[in-house]
mmCIF file of N, CA and C in Angstrom:
data_model
loop_
_atom_site.group_PDB
_atom_site.id
_atom_site.type_symbol
_atom_site.label_atom_id
_atom_site.label_comp_id
_atom_site.label_asym_id
_atom_site.label_seq_id
_atom_site.Cartn_x
_atom_site.Cartn_y
_atom_site.Cartn_z
ATOM 1 N N GLY A 534 -18.282 -57.714 7.308
ATOM 2 C CA GLY A 534 -19.311 -58.131 8.231
ATOM 3 C C GLY A 534 -19.131 -59.569 8.651
ATOM 4 N N LEU A 535 -19.753 -59.917 9.717
ATOM 5 C CA LEU A 535 -19.704 -61.268 10.255
ATOM 6 C C LEU A 535 -20.888 -62.054 9.738
ATOM 7 N N HIS A 536 -20.614 -63.175 9.145
ATOM 8 C CA HIS A 536 -21.673 -64.090 8.736
ATOM 9 C C HIS A 536 -21.730 -65.172 9.795
ATOM 10 N N LEU A 537 -22.778 -65.149 10.582
ATOM 11 C CA LEU A 537 -22.882 -66.015 11.749
ATOM 12 C C LEU A 537 -23.193 -67.448 11.360
ATOM 13 N N ASN A 538 -22.337 -68.336 11.774
ATOM 14 C CA ASN A 538 -22.628 -69.755 11.720
ATOM 15 C C ASN A 538 -22.165 -70.329 13.046
ATOM 16 N N PRO A 539 -22.655 -71.484 13.453
ATOM 17 C CA PRO A 539 -22.343 -71.987 14.797
ATOM 18 C C PRO A 539 -20.854 -72.087 15.110
ATOM 19 N N THR A 540 -20.040 -72.507 14.167
ATOM 20 C CA THR A 540 -18.607 -72.643 14.419
ATOM 21 C C THR A 540 -17.953 -71.279 14.594
ATOM 22 N N MET A 541 -18.251 -70.365 13.690
ATOM 23 C CA MET A 541 -17.647 -69.041 13.758
ATOM 24 C C MET A 541 -18.107 -68.295 15.003
ATOM 25 N N ALA A 542 -19.354 -68.418 15.372
ATOM 26 C CA ALA A 542 -19.879 -67.694 16.528
ATOM 27 C C ALA A 542 -19.131 -68.074 17.795
ATOM 28 N N ARG A 543 -18.829 -69.330 17.979
ATOM 29 C CA ARG A 543 -18.103 -69.765 19.171
ATOM 30 C C ARG A 543 -16.701 -69.187 19.209
ATOM 31 N N ASN A 544 -16.104 -68.932 18.063
ATOM 32 C CA ASN A 544 -14.748 -68.405 18.006
ATOM 33 C C ASN A 544 -14.701 -66.879 18.020
ATOM 34 N N TYR A 545 -15.849 -66.222 17.920
ATOM 35 C CA TYR A 545 -15.891 -64.766 17.898
ATOM 36 C C TYR A 545 -15.804 -64.261 19.332
ATOM 37 N N PRO A 546 -14.944 -63.286 19.596
ATOM 38 C CA PRO A 546 -14.758 -62.819 20.981
ATOM 39 C C PRO A 546 -16.021 -62.204 21.587
ATOM 40 N N SER A 547 -16.198 -62.402 22.866
ATOM 41 C CA SER A 547 -17.336 -61.843 23.592
ATOM 42 C C SER A 547 -17.196 -60.330 23.727
ATOM 43 N N LEU A 548 -18.333 -59.660 23.769
ATOM 44 C CA LEU A 548 -18.413 -58.222 24.071
ATOM 45 C C LEU A 548 -17.573 -57.354 23.140
ATOM 46 N N THR A 549 -17.550 -57.680 21.850
ATOM 47 C CA THR A 549 -16.712 -56.935 20.905
ATOM 48 C C THR A 549 -17.481 -56.300 19.754
ATOM 49 N N THR A 550 -18.764 -56.561 19.641
ATOM 50 C CA THR A 550 -19.524 -56.098 18.484
ATOM 51 C C THR A 550 -20.435 -54.936 18.870
ATOM 52 N N SER A 551 -20.381 -53.872 18.078
ATOM 53 C CA SER A 551 -21.220 -52.696 18.348
ATOM 54 C C SER A 551 -22.616 -52.845 17.750
ATOM 55 N N VAL A 552 -22.703 -53.484 16.571
ATOM 56 C CA VAL A 552 -23.981 -53.609 15.874
ATOM 57 C C VAL A 552 -24.103 -55.013 15.285
ATOM 58 N N VAL A 553 -25.253 -55.619 15.503
ATOM 59 C CA VAL A 553 -25.591 -56.894 14.860
ATOM 60 C C VAL A 553 -26.884 -56.657 14.089
ATOM 61 N N PHE A 554 -26.900 -57.086 12.842
ATOM 62 C CA PHE A 554 -28.068 -56.923 11.991
ATOM 63 C C PHE A 554 -28.388 -58.268 11.368
ATOM 64 N N THR A 555 -29.637 -58.685 11.484
ATOM 65 C CA THR A 555 -30.076 -59.896 10.788
ATOM 66 C C THR A 555 -31.173 -59.510 9.813
ATOM 67 N N SER A 556 -31.150 -60.126 8.675
ATOM 68 C CA SER A 556 -32.135 -59.829 7.651
ATOM 69 C C SER A 556 -32.726 -61.126 7.133
ATOM 70 N N MET A 557 -34.014 -61.298 7.366
ATOM 71 C CA MET A 557 -34.755 -62.454 6.860
ATOM 72 C C MET A 557 -34.090 -63.773 7.233
ATOM 73 N N LEU A 558 -33.679 -63.882 8.482
ATOM 74 C CA LEU A 558 -32.985 -65.066 8.967
ATOM 75 C C LEU A 558 -33.901 -65.994 9.744
ATOM 76 N N PHE A 559 -34.576 -65.452 10.737
ATOM 77 C CA PHE A 559 -35.245 -66.290 11.727
ATOM 78 C C PHE A 559 -36.391 -67.128 11.169
ATOM 79 N N HIS A 560 -37.071 -66.671 10.162
ATOM 80 C CA HIS A 560 -38.176 -67.481 9.636
ATOM 81 C C HIS A 560 -37.670 -68.657 8.799
ATOM 82 N N HIS A 561 -36.370 -68.719 8.533
ATOM 83 C CA HIS A 561 -35.805 -69.833 7.758
ATOM 84 C C HIS A 561 -35.256 -70.953 8.635
ATOM 85 N N ILE A 562 -35.161 -70.726 9.926
ATOM 86 C CA ILE A 562 -34.560 -71.733 10.805
ATOM 87 C C ILE A 562 -35.585 -72.236 11.814
ATOM 88 N N ASN A 563 -35.324 -73.399 12.355
ATOM 89 C CA ASN A 563 -36.219 -73.982 13.346
ATOM 90 C C ASN A 563 -36.351 -73.059 14.544
ATOM 91 N N PHE A 564 -37.565 -72.941 15.039
ATOM 92 C CA PHE A 564 -37.834 -72.067 16.174
ATOM 93 C C PHE A 564 -36.965 -72.433 17.376
ATOM 94 N N ASP A 565 -36.650 -73.704 17.547
ATOM 95 C CA ASP A 565 -35.834 -74.164 18.671
ATOM 96 C C ASP A 565 -34.438 -73.530 18.674
ATOM 97 N N LEU A 566 -33.939 -73.102 17.533
ATOM 98 C CA LEU A 566 -32.608 -72.502 17.449
ATOM 99 C C LEU A 566 -32.607 -70.994 17.690
ATOM 100 N N HIS A 567 -33.758 -70.365 17.706
ATOM 101 C CA HIS A 567 -33.823 -68.912 17.879
ATOM 102 C C HIS A 567 -33.141 -68.467 19.171
ATOM 103 N N LYS A 568 -33.433 -69.132 20.276
ATOM 104 C CA LYS A 568 -32.854 -68.740 21.564
ATOM 105 C C LYS A 568 -31.336 -68.873 21.545
ATOM 106 N N ARG A 569 -30.836 -69.922 20.954
ATOM 107 C CA ARG A 569 -29.377 -70.128 20.863
ATOM 108 C C ARG A 569 -28.717 -69.000 20.066
ATOM 109 N N ILE A 570 -29.312 -68.640 18.959
ATOM 110 C CA ILE A 570 -28.766 -67.567 18.125
ATOM 111 C C ILE A 570 -28.836 -66.233 18.859
ATOM 112 N N LEU A 571 -29.960 -65.954 19.489
ATOM 113 C CA LEU A 571 -30.094 -64.704 20.238
ATOM 114 C C LEU A 571 -29.106 -64.637 21.399
ATOM 115 N N ASN A 572 -28.869 -65.756 22.065
ATOM 116 C CA ASN A 572 -27.871 -65.796 23.138
ATOM 117 C C ASN A 572 -26.472 -65.483 22.607
ATOM 118 N N GLU A 573 -26.142 -65.981 21.425
ATOM 119 C CA GLU A 573 -24.838 -65.683 20.818
ATOM 120 C C GLU A 573 -24.725 -64.210 20.450
ATOM 121 N N ILE A 574 -25.817 -63.638 19.967
ATOM 122 C CA ILE A 574 -25.816 -62.213 19.636
ATOM 123 C C ILE A 574 -25.563 -61.394 20.897
ATOM 124 N N VAL A 575 -26.217 -61.750 21.989
ATOM 125 C CA VAL A 575 -25.987 -61.055 23.262
ATOM 126 C C VAL A 575 -24.540 -61.247 23.713
ATOM 127 N N ARG A 576 -24.008 -62.433 23.568
ATOM 128 C CA ARG A 576 -22.644 -62.721 24.020
ATOM 129 C C ARG A 576 -21.604 -61.891 23.284
ATOM 130 N N VAL A 577 -21.731 -61.740 21.982
ATOM 131 C CA VAL A 577 -20.716 -61.024 21.209
ATOM 132 C C VAL A 577 -20.925 -59.512 21.207
ATOM 133 N N SER A 578 -22.097 -59.052 21.644
ATOM 134 C CA SER A 578 -22.405 -57.625 21.615
ATOM 135 C C SER A 578 -21.789 -56.898 22.806
ATOM 136 N N LYS A 579 -21.325 -55.669 22.536
ATOM 137 C CA LYS A 579 -20.853 -54.803 23.609
ATOM 138 C C LYS A 579 -22.031 -54.436 24.501
ATOM 139 N N ALA A 580 -21.726 -53.932 25.703
ATOM 140 C CA ALA A 580 -22.778 -53.577 26.665
ATOM 141 C C ALA A 580 -23.789 -52.592 26.073
ATOM 142 N N CYS A 581 -23.349 -51.667 25.280
ATOM 143 C CA CYS A 581 -24.255 -50.690 24.663
ATOM 144 C C CYS A 581 -24.463 -50.994 23.175
ATOM 145 N N GLY A 582 -24.212 -52.238 22.783
ATOM 146 C CA GLY A 582 -24.377 -52.618 21.386
ATOM 147 C C GLY A 582 -25.833 -52.604 20.967
ATOM 148 N N ARG A 583 -26.035 -52.596 19.660
ATOM 149 C CA ARG A 583 -27.386 -52.580 19.108
ATOM 150 C C ARG A 583 -27.630 -53.822 18.268
ATOM 151 N N PHE A 584 -28.874 -54.272 18.305
ATOM 152 C CA PHE A 584 -29.285 -55.422 17.519
ATOM 153 C C PHE A 584 -30.493 -55.015 16.693
ATOM 154 N N TYR A 585 -30.351 -55.132 15.377
ATOM 155 C CA TYR A 585 -31.432 -54.819 14.452
ATOM 156 C C TYR A 585 -31.863 -56.106 13.771
ATOM 157 N N ILE A 586 -33.156 -56.330 13.747
ATOM 158 C CA ILE A 586 -33.688 -57.527 13.115
ATOM 159 C C ILE A 586 -34.737 -57.107 12.089
ATOM 160 N N PHE A 587 -34.616 -57.648 10.889
ATOM 161 C CA PHE A 587 -35.604 -57.392 9.848
ATOM 162 C C PHE A 587 -36.203 -58.726 9.435
ATOM 163 N N GLU A 588 -37.491 -58.826 9.521
ATOM 164 C CA GLU A 588 -38.235 -60.000 9.060
ATOM 165 C C GLU A 588 -39.393 -59.513 8.208
ATOM 166 N N HIS A 589 -39.482 -59.993 7.009
ATOM 167 C CA HIS A 589 -40.604 -59.607 6.154
ATOM 168 C C HIS A 589 -41.778 -60.568 6.305
ATOM 169 N N LYS A 590 -41.554 -61.625 7.051
ATOM 170 C CA LYS A 590 -42.549 -62.685 7.183
ATOM 171 C C LYS A 590 -42.682 -63.033 8.668
ATOM 172 N N PRO A 591 -43.533 -62.324 9.407
ATOM 173 C CA PRO A 591 -43.636 -62.603 10.839
ATOM 174 C C PRO A 591 -44.059 -64.041 11.115
ATOM 175 N N VAL A 592 -43.558 -64.579 12.194
ATOM 176 C CA VAL A 592 -43.895 -65.948 12.573
ATOM 177 C C VAL A 592 -45.327 -65.969 13.095
ATOM 178 N N THR A 593 -46.068 -66.907 12.619
ATOM 179 C CA THR A 593 -47.431 -67.128 13.106
ATOM 180 C C THR A 593 -47.518 -68.559 13.579
ATOM 181 N N VAL A 594 -48.596 -68.896 14.241
ATOM 182 C CA VAL A 594 -48.771 -70.274 14.695
ATOM 183 C C VAL A 594 -48.697 -71.214 13.495
ATOM 184 N N LYS A 595 -49.346 -70.851 12.412
ATOM 185 C CA LYS A 595 -49.337 -71.697 11.226
ATOM 186 C C LYS A 595 -47.920 -71.869 10.696
ATOM 187 N N ASN A 596 -47.136 -70.771 10.616
ATOM 188 C CA ASN A 596 -45.754 -70.861 10.134
ATOM 189 C C ASN A 596 -44.889 -71.675 11.079
ATOM 190 N N SER A 597 -45.018 -71.474 12.386
ATOM 191 C CA SER A 597 -44.144 -72.164 13.333
ATOM 192 C C SER A 597 -44.413 -73.666 13.361
ATOM 193 N N GLU A 598 -45.633 -74.080 13.035
ATOM 194 C CA GLU A 598 -45.937 -75.509 12.989
ATOM 195 C C GLU A 598 -45.202 -76.201 11.844
ATOM 196 N N ARG A 599 -44.874 -75.467 10.799
ATOM 197 C CA ARG A 599 -44.179 -76.054 9.658
ATOM 198 C C ARG A 599 -42.685 -76.153 9.875
ATOM 199 N N MET A 600 -42.144 -75.483 10.876
ATOM 200 C CA MET A 600 -40.692 -75.453 11.081
ATOM 201 C C MET A 600 -40.191 -76.693 11.735
#
């Protein structure tokens, strides 16, 4: 599997991934980086690729203020 980090993501070829899965990722990073990460997921995903996201801790106003 691919472990996404900013350096590796830039070097990963576009439109080559069938499935991307994230597990408990987004609530650990600053909200400002979410769009950048999602854009990279779209970039590396095939046209009919799938993206699965699992979060056990939904973002709330209170949580996002702490990020």
